[in-house]
């Protein structure tokens, strides 16, 4: 069975599992996107509003920052596999009654971890880039903090090395990180070049 079919089956199984778990609440899932046998995989936190509307990861505001990632590495989006740790948009009601994003809970992350591991097992990338704390912890199985390990190559639980980047949204909210992020992207480009991934 090819990787695309395996992913489609996994996604169906995953949706059925969470539909059952959260019934009667119906979630809208946003599964991974891109080349199912990509050499490089990008793993984010959870989809936001735009991602949920369009059914693809990183197409909203945070996705715009992905463009700097692509520009800095010379990769094209079509060459990557892009996914999130948690596959639905975690929301809460704001004091004014609007539906807004919230960080995924520990429980949500723990429930999605085995699915992410199976997904990465199918894609089998040679190199994984984690965006922010949530995928960093989910993929290393360690309580690491992105502030201490950003820009470094770490071992993941999946056999492929993992490069830890800040989440693109944290750069939007904290402009002081912009320079750090640019340096990390440069380090990432060098590492990928060294490993002949670009
Ligand atoms: N942030 C993420 O972590 N993932 C998305 O898909 C969008 C924003």
Coordinates of N, CA and C and ligand atoms in Angstrom, one line a residue:
X1 N 0.8 -1.2 0.0 CA 0.0 0.0 0.0 C 0.9 1.3 0.0
X2 N 0.6 2.2 -0.9 CA 1.5 3.4 -0.9 C 1.2 4.3 0.3
X3 N 2.2 5.2 0.5 CA 2.1 6.1 1.7 C 0.9 6.9 1.8
X4 N 0.4 7.4 0.6 CA -0.8 8.3 0.6 C -2.0 7.5 1.1
X5 N -2.1 6.3 0.6 CA -3.3 5.4 1.0 C -3.2 5.1 2.5
X6 N -1.9 4.8 2.9 CA -1.8 4.5 4.3 C -2.1 5.7 5.2
X7 N -1.8 6.9 4.7 CA -2.1 8.1 5.5 C -3.6 8.3 5.5
X8 N -4.2 8.1 4.4 CA -5.7 8.3 4.3 C -6.4 7.4 5.3
X9 N -5.9 6.1 5.3 CA -6.5 5.2 6.3 C -6.3 5.6 7.7
X10 N -5.1 6.0 8.0 CA -4.7 6.4 9.4 C -5.6 7.6 9.8
X11 N -5.8 8.6 8.8 CA -6.6 9.8 9.2 C -8.1 9.4 9.4
X12 N -8.6 8.4 8.7 CA -9.9 7.9 8.9 C -10.1 7.3 10.3
X13 N -9.1 6.5 10.6 CA -9.1 5.8 11.9 C -9.0 6.8 13.0
X14 N -8.1 7.8 12.8 CA -7.9 8.8 13.9 C -9.2 9.6 14.1
X15 N -9.9 10.0 13.0 CA -11.1 10.8 13.1 C -12.2 10.0 13.8
X16 N -12.3 8.7 13.5 CA -13.3 7.8 14.1 C -13.0 7.7 15.6
X17 N -11.7 7.6 16.0 CA -11.3 7.5 17.4 C -11.8 8.8 18.2
X18 N -11.4 9.9 17.6 CA -11.7 11.2 18.3 C -13.2 11.5 18.3
X19 N -13.9 11.1 17.2 CA -15.4 11.3 17.1 C -16.0 10.6 18.2
X20 N -15.5 9.4 18.4 CA -16.1 8.5 19.5 C -15.8 9.1 20.9
X21 N -14.5 9.5 21.0 CA -14.1 10.0 22.3 C -14.8 11.3 22.7
X22 N -15.0 12.2 21.8 CA -15.6 13.5 22.1 C -17.1 13.6 21.8
X23 N -17.8 12.4 21.4 CA -19.2 12.5 21.0 C -20.0 13.0 22.2
X24 N -21.0 13.8 22.0 CA -21.6 14.1 20.7 C -20.9 15.4 20.0
X25 N -19.9 15.9 20.6 CA -19.2 17.0 20.0 C -18.5 16.6 18.7
X26 N -18.7 17.4 17.6 CA -18.1 17.0 16.4 C -16.9 17.9 16.1
X27 N -15.7 17.4 16.0 CA -14.6 18.2 15.7 C -14.4 18.3 14.2
X28 N -13.7 19.4 13.8 CA -13.3 19.4 12.3 C -11.8 19.2 12.3
X29 N -11.4 18.1 11.6 CA -10.0 17.7 11.7 C -9.2 18.3 10.5
X30 N -7.9 18.7 10.8 CA -7.0 19.1 9.7 C -5.8 18.2 9.8
X31 N -5.7 17.4 8.8 CA -4.7 16.4 8.7 C -3.5 16.9 7.9
X32 N -2.4 16.2 7.9 CA -1.2 16.6 7.2 C -1.4 16.8 5.8
X33 N -0.5 17.6 5.2 CA -0.6 18.0 3.8 C 0.8 18.0 3.2
X34 N 0.9 17.6 1.9 CA 2.1 17.7 1.2 C 2.6 16.3 0.7
X35 N 3.9 16.2 0.4 CA 4.4 15.0 -0.2 C 4.4 13.9 0.9
X36 N 3.7 12.8 0.7 CA 3.6 11.7 1.7 C 4.9 11.0 1.9
X37 N 5.9 11.2 1.0 CA 7.2 10.6 1.2 C 8.3 11.6 1.2
X38 N 7.9 12.8 1.8 CA 8.9 13.9 1.8 C 10.1 13.6 2.6
X39 N 11.2 14.2 2.3 CA 12.4 13.9 3.1 C 12.4 14.8 4.3
X40 N 11.7 15.9 4.2 CA 11.6 16.9 5.3 C 10.2 17.1 5.8
X41 N 9.9 16.9 7.1 CA 8.6 17.1 7.6 C 8.6 18.3 8.6
X42 N 7.6 19.1 8.6 CA 7.4 20.2 9.5 C 6.2 19.9 10.4
X43 N 6.4 20.0 11.7 CA 5.3 19.6 12.6 C 5.0 20.8 13.5
X44 N 3.8 21.3 13.4 CA 3.3 22.4 14.2 C 2.5 22.0 15.5
X45 N 1.8 22.9 16.0 CA 1.0 22.7 17.2 C -0.4 22.2 17.0
X46 N -1.2 23.0 16.4 CA -2.6 22.7 16.1 C -3.2 23.7 15.1
X47 N -4.1 23.3 14.4 CA -4.7 24.3 13.4 C -5.4 25.4 14.0
X48 N -5.4 26.5 13.3 CA -6.2 27.7 13.8 C -7.5 27.8 12.9
X49 N -8.1 29.0 12.9 CA -9.4 29.2 12.3 C -9.3 29.0 10.7
X50 N -8.3 29.7 10.1 CA -8.1 29.6 8.7 C -7.9 28.1 8.2
X51 N -7.0 27.5 9.0 CA -6.6 26.1 8.7 C -7.9 25.2 8.7
X52 N -8.7 25.5 9.7 CA -9.9 24.7 9.8 C -10.9 24.9 8.7
X53 N -11.0 26.2 8.3 CA -11.9 26.6 7.2 C -11.4 25.9 5.9
X54 N -10.0 26.0 5.7 CA -9.5 25.5 4.4 C -9.1 24.1 4.4
X55 N -9.0 23.5 5.6 CA -8.7 22.0 5.7 C -7.2 21.7 5.5
X56 N -6.3 22.7 5.6 CA -4.9 22.5 5.4 C -4.1 23.2 6.5
X57 N -3.0 22.5 7.0 CA -2.2 23.2 8.0 C -1.4 24.4 7.5
X58 N -1.2 25.3 8.4 CA -0.4 26.5 8.0 C -0.8 27.3 6.8
X59 N -2.0 27.6 6.7 CA -2.5 28.5 5.6 C -3.0 29.8 6.1
X60 N -3.0 30.0 7.4 CA -3.5 31.3 7.9 C -2.3 32.2 8.2
X61 N -2.4 33.0 9.3 CA -1.4 34.0 9.6 C 0.0 33.4 9.8
X62 N -0.1 32.3 10.6 CA 1.2 31.6 10.9 C 1.8 31.0 9.7
X63 N 1.0 30.7 8.7 CA 1.5 30.1 7.5 C 2.3 31.1 6.7
X64 N 2.0 32.4 6.9 CA 2.7 33.5 6.2 C 4.2 33.4 6.6
X65 N 4.4 33.1 7.9 CA 5.8 33.0 8.4 C 6.5 31.8 7.8
X66 N 5.7 30.9 7.4 CA 6.3 29.7 6.8 C 7.0 30.1 5.5
X67 N 6.5 31.2 4.9 CA 7.2 31.6 3.7 C 8.6 32.0 4.0
X68 N 8.9 32.6 5.2 CA 10.3 32.9 5.5 C 11.1 31.7 5.7
X69 N 10.4 30.6 6.2 CA 11.1 29.3 6.4 C 11.5 28.8 5.0
X70 N 10.5 28.9 4.1 CA 10.8 28.3 2.7 C 11.8 29.1 2.0
X71 N 11.7 30.5 2.1 CA 12.7 31.3 1.5 C 14.1 31.1 2.0
X72 N 14.2 30.9 3.3 CA 15.5 30.7 4.0 C 16.2 29.4 3.6
X73 N 15.3 28.3 3.4 CA 15.9 27.0 3.2 C 15.9 26.7 1.7
X74 N 15.2 27.4 0.9 CA 15.2 27.1 -0.5 C 14.3 25.9 -0.8
X75 N 13.5 25.4 0.1 CA 12.6 24.3 -0.1 C 11.3 24.9 -0.7
X76 N 10.6 24.1 -1.4 CA 9.2 24.5 -1.9 C 8.2 23.7 -1.0
X77 N 7.1 24.4 -0.8 CA 6.0 23.8 0.1 C 5.7 22.4 -0.4
X78 N 5.7 22.2 -1.8 CA 5.3 20.9 -2.3 C 6.3 19.8 -2.0
X79 N 7.5 20.2 -1.6 CA 8.5 19.2 -1.3 C 8.4 18.7 0.1
X80 N 7.6 19.4 0.9 CA 7.5 19.1 2.3 C 6.3 18.3 2.7
X81 N 6.3 17.7 3.9 CA 5.1 17.2 4.5 C 4.9 18.1 5.7
X82 N 3.7 18.7 5.8 CA 3.4 19.6 6.9 C 2.2 19.1 7.7
X83 N 2.4 19.0 9.0 CA 1.3 18.5 9.8 C 1.3 19.2 11.2
X84 N 0.4 18.9 12.0 CA 0.3 19.4 13.4 C 0.3 18.3 14.4
X85 N 0.6 18.6 15.6 CA 0.5 17.6 16.7 C -0.9 17.2 17.0
X86 N -1.7 18.2 17.2 CA -3.1 18.1 17.5 C -3.9 18.4 16.2
X87 N -4.8 17.6 15.9 CA -5.4 17.7 14.5 C -6.7 18.5 14.5
X88 N -7.2 19.1 15.6 CA -8.3 20.0 15.5 C -8.0 21.3 16.2
X89 N -8.8 22.3 15.9 CA -8.5 23.6 16.5 C -9.0 23.7 17.9
X90 N -8.0 23.8 18.9 CA -8.5 24.0 20.3 C -9.0 25.4 20.5
X91 N -10.3 25.5 21.0 CA -10.9 26.8 21.1 C -11.5 27.0 22.5
X92 N -11.8 28.2 22.8 CA -12.5 28.6 24.0 C -13.3 29.8 23.7
X93 N -14.3 30.1 24.6 CA -15.1 31.4 24.4 C -14.4 32.5 25.0
X94 N -14.2 33.6 24.3 CA -13.6 34.8 25.0 C -14.7 35.5 25.9
X95 N -14.3 36.4 26.7 CA -15.3 37.1 27.6 C -16.4 37.8 26.8
X96 N -16.1 38.1 25.5 CA -17.2 38.8 24.7 C -17.9 37.7 23.9
X97 N -17.7 36.4 24.2 CA -18.5 35.4 23.5 C -17.9 35.0 22.2
X98 N -16.7 35.4 21.8 CA -16.2 35.0 20.5 C -15.4 33.6 20.7
X99 N -15.4 32.8 19.6 CA -14.6 31.6 19.7 C -13.2 32.0 19.3
X100 N -12.3 31.7 20.3 CA -10.8 32.0 20.0 C -10.0 30.8 20.2
X101 N -8.7 30.9 19.7 CA -7.8 29.8 19.9 C -7.3 29.7 21.4
X102 N -7.0 28.5 21.8 CA -6.3 28.3 23.1 C -5.3 27.3 22.8
X103 N -4.3 27.2 23.7 CA -3.2 26.2 23.5 C -3.9 24.8 23.8
X104 N -3.4 23.8 23.1 CA -3.9 22.4 23.4 C -3.6 22.0 24.8
X105 N -4.5 21.2 25.4 CA -4.2 20.8 26.8 C -3.2 19.6 26.8
X106 N -2.6 19.3 27.9 CA -1.7 18.2 28.1 C -2.4 16.9 27.6
X107 N -3.7 16.8 28.0 CA -4.4 15.6 27.7 C -4.6 15.4 26.1
X108 N -5.0 16.5 25.5 CA -5.1 16.5 24.0 C -3.8 16.1 23.3
X109 N -2.7 16.7 23.8 CA -1.4 16.4 23.2 C -1.1 14.9 23.4
X110 N -1.3 14.4 24.6 CA -1.0 13.0 24.9 C -1.8 12.1 24.1
X111 N -3.1 12.4 23.9 CA -3.9 11.6 23.0 C -3.5 11.6 21.6
X112 N -3.0 12.7 21.1 CA -2.6 12.7 19.7 C -1.2 12.2 19.4
X113 N -0.4 12.1 20.5 CA 1.0 11.7 20.3 C 1.2 10.3 19.5
X114 N 0.4 9.3 19.9 CA 0.6 8.0 19.2 C 0.2 8.1 17.7
X115 N -0.8 9.0 17.4 CA -1.2 9.2 16.0 C -0.1 9.9 15.2
X116 N 0.5 10.9 15.9 CA 1.6 11.6 15.2 C 2.7 10.7 14.9
X117 N 3.0 9.8 15.9 CA 4.1 8.9 15.7 C 3.8 7.9 14.5
X118 N 2.6 7.5 14.4 CA 2.2 6.6 13.3 C 2.3 7.3 12.0
X119 N 1.9 8.5 12.0 CA 1.9 9.4 10.8 C 3.4 9.6 10.3
X120 N 4.2 9.9 11.3 CA 5.6 10.1 10.9 C 6.3 8.8 10.5
X121 N 5.8 7.7 11.0 CA 6.3 6.4 10.6 C 6.0 6.1 9.2
X122 N 4.8 6.5 8.7 CA 4.4 6.3 7.3 C 5.3 7.2 6.4
X123 N 5.3 8.5 6.7 CA 6.0 9.4 5.9 C 7.5 9.1 5.9
X124 N 8.0 8.7 7.1 CA 9.4 8.4 7.3 C 10.4 9.4 6.7
X125 N 10.2 10.7 7.2 CA 11.1 11.7 6.7 C 12.6 11.5 7.2
X126 N 13.5 12.1 6.5 CA 14.9 12.0 7.0 C 15.2 13.1 8.0
X127 N 14.3 14.0 8.1 CA 14.6 15.2 8.9 C 13.3 15.9 9.3
X128 N 13.2 16.2 10.6 CA 11.9 16.8 11.1 C 12.2 18.1 11.7
X129 N 11.4 19.1 11.3 CA 11.5 20.4 11.9 C 10.3 20.6 12.8
X130 N 10.5 20.8 14.1 CA 9.4 21.1 15.0 C 9.2 22.6 15.2
X131 N 8.0 23.0 15.3 CA 7.7 24.4 15.4 C 7.0 24.7 16.8
X132 N 7.9 25.1 17.7 CA 7.3 25.4 19.0 C 7.4 24.3 20.0
X133 N 6.9 24.5 21.2 CA 7.1 23.6 22.3 C 6.3 22.3 22.2
X134 N 5.1 22.4 21.6 CA 4.2 21.3 21.6 C 4.7 20.1 20.8
X135 N 5.1 20.3 19.5 CA 5.7 19.2 18.7 C 7.1 18.8 19.3
X136 N 7.8 19.8 19.8 CA 9.1 19.5 20.4 C 9.0 18.4 21.5
X137 N 8.1 18.6 22.4 CA 7.9 17.6 23.5 C 7.2 16.3 23.0
X138 N 6.3 16.5 22.1 CA 5.6 15.3 21.6 C 6.6 14.4 20.8
X139 N 7.5 14.9 20.1 CA 8.4 14.1 19.3 C 9.7 13.6 20.0
X140 N 10.1 14.4 21.0 CA 11.3 13.9 21.8 C 10.9 13.1 23.0
X141 N 9.6 13.3 23.4 CA 9.2 12.6 24.6 C 9.8 13.2 25.9
X142 N 10.4 14.4 25.7 CA 11.1 15.1 26.9 C 10.5 16.4 27.2
X143 N 10.5 16.8 28.5 CA 9.9 18.1 28.8 C 10.8 19.3 28.5
X144 N 11.2 19.4 27.2 CA 12.1 20.5 26.8 C 11.4 21.8 26.6
X145 N 12.2 22.9 26.7 CA 11.6 24.2 26.5 C 12.3 24.8 25.2
X146 N 11.5 25.3 24.3 CA 12.1 25.8 23.0 C 13.1 26.9 23.3
X147 N 12.9 27.7 24.3 CA 13.8 28.8 24.6 C 15.2 28.3 24.9
X148 N 15.4 27.0 25.3 CA 16.7 26.5 25.6 C 17.3 25.7 24.5
X149 N 16.5 25.2 23.6 CA 17.0 24.2 22.6 C 16.8 24.7 21.1
X150 N 16.2 25.9 20.9 CA 15.9 26.4 19.6 C 17.2 26.4 18.8
X151 N 17.2 26.1 17.5 CA 18.3 26.2 16.7 C 19.2 24.9 16.8
X152 N 18.8 24.0 17.6 CA 19.7 22.8 17.8 C 19.1 21.5 17.1
X153 N 20.0 20.6 16.8 CA 19.5 19.3 16.3 C 19.4 18.3 17.5
X154 N 18.3 17.7 17.6 CA 18.0 16.8 18.7 C 17.6 15.4 18.2
X155 N 17.6 14.5 19.1 CA 17.2 13.1 18.6 C 15.7 13.1 18.9
X156 N 14.9 12.6 17.9 CA 13.5 12.4 18.1 C 13.3 10.9 18.5
X157 N 12.0 10.6 18.8 CA 11.7 9.2 19.1 C 11.5 8.4 17.8
X158 N 11.7 9.0 16.6 CA 11.3 8.4 15.4 C 12.5 8.0 14.5
X159 N 13.7 8.2 15.0 CA 14.8 7.8 14.1 C 15.4 8.9 13.3
X160 N 14.6 9.9 12.9 CA 15.1 11.0 12.2 C 15.5 12.1 13.1
X161 N 16.6 12.9 12.8 CA 16.9 14.0 13.7 C 15.9 15.1 13.6
X162 N 15.8 15.8 14.7 CA 14.8 16.9 14.8 C 15.5 18.2 15.0
X163 N 15.1 19.2 14.2 CA 15.6 20.6 14.4 C 14.5 21.4 15.1
X164 N 14.9 22.0 16.2 CA 13.9 22.7 17.0 C 13.8 24.2 16.6
X165 N 12.7 24.6 16.1 CA 12.5 26.0 15.7 C 11.4 26.6 16.6
X166 N 11.4 27.9 16.8 CA 10.3 28.6 17.5 C 9.1 28.4 16.6
X167 N 7.9 28.5 17.3 CA 6.7 28.5 16.5 C 6.6 29.8 15.7
X168 N 6.2 29.8 14.5 CA 6.1 31.0 13.7 C 5.2 32.1 14.4
X169 N 4.2 31.6 15.1 CA 3.3 32.6 15.8 C 4.0 33.3 16.9
X170 N 5.0 32.7 17.6 CA 5.6 33.4 18.7 C 6.5 34.5 18.1
X171 N 6.9 34.4 16.9 CA 7.7 35.5 16.3 C 6.7 36.6 15.9
X172 N 5.5 36.3 15.6 CA 4.5 37.4 15.3 C 4.2 38.1 16.6
X173 N 4.1 37.4 17.7 CA 3.7 38.0 19.0 C 4.9 38.7 19.7
X174 N 6.1 38.2 19.4 CA 7.3 38.8 20.1 C 8.3 39.1 19.0
X175 N 8.3 40.4 18.5 CA 9.2 40.8 17.5 C 10.7 40.7 17.8
X176 N 10.9 40.6 19.2 CA 12.4 40.5 19.6 C 12.9 39.1 19.1
X177 N 12.0 38.2 18.9 CA 12.5 36.9 18.5 C 12.9 36.8 17.0
X178 N 12.6 37.9 16.3 CA 12.8 37.9 14.8 C 14.2 37.5 14.4
X179 N 15.2 38.2 15.1 CA 16.6 38.0 14.8 C 17.0 36.6 15.2
X180 N 16.6 36.1 16.3 CA 16.9 34.8 16.8 C 16.4 33.8 15.7
X181 N 15.1 34.0 15.3 CA 14.5 33.1 14.4 C 15.3 33.1 13.0
X182 N 15.7 34.3 12.6 CA 16.5 34.4 11.3 C 17.8 33.6 11.5
X183 N 18.4 33.7 12.6 CA 19.7 33.0 12.9 C 19.4 31.4 12.9
X184 N 18.3 31.1 13.5 CA 18.0 29.6 13.6 C 17.7 29.1 12.2
X185 N 17.1 29.9 11.4 CA 16.8 29.5 10.0 C 18.1 29.3 9.2
X186 N 19.0 30.2 9.5 CA 20.3 30.1 8.8 C 21.0 28.8 9.2
X187 N 21.0 28.5 10.5 CA 21.6 27.3 11.1 C 20.9 26.0 10.4
X188 N 19.6 26.1 10.3 CA 18.8 25.0 9.7 C 19.2 24.8 8.2
X189 N 19.4 25.9 7.5 CA 19.8 25.8 6.1 C 21.2 25.1 6.0
X190 N 22.1 25.5 6.9 CA 23.4 24.9 6.9 C 23.4 23.4 7.2
X191 N 22.6 23.1 8.2 CA 22.5 21.7 8.6 C 21.9 20.8 7.4
X192 N 20.9 21.4 6.8 CA 20.2 20.6 5.7 C 21.1 20.5 4.5
X193 N 21.9 21.6 4.3 CA 22.9 21.5 3.2 C 23.9 20.5 3.5
X194 N 24.4 20.5 4.7 CA 25.5 19.5 5.1 C 25.0 18.1 5.0
X195 N 23.7 17.9 5.3 CA 23.1 16.5 5.2 C 22.6 16.2 3.8
X196 N 22.8 17.1 2.9 CA 22.4 17.0 1.5 C 20.9 16.8 1.3
X197 N 20.2 17.6 2.2 CA 18.7 17.5 2.1 C 18.2 18.6 1.1
X198 N 19.1 19.6 0.9 CA 18.8 20.7 -0.1 C 19.9 20.9 -1.0
Ligands
LIG1 N1 -0.3 27.0 14.0 C1 0.1 25.7 13.9 O1 0.8 25.2 14.8 N2 -0.4 25.0 13.0 C2 -1.2 25.5 12.0 O2 -1.6 24.7 11.1 C3 -1.5 26.9 12.0 C4 -1.0 27.6 13.0

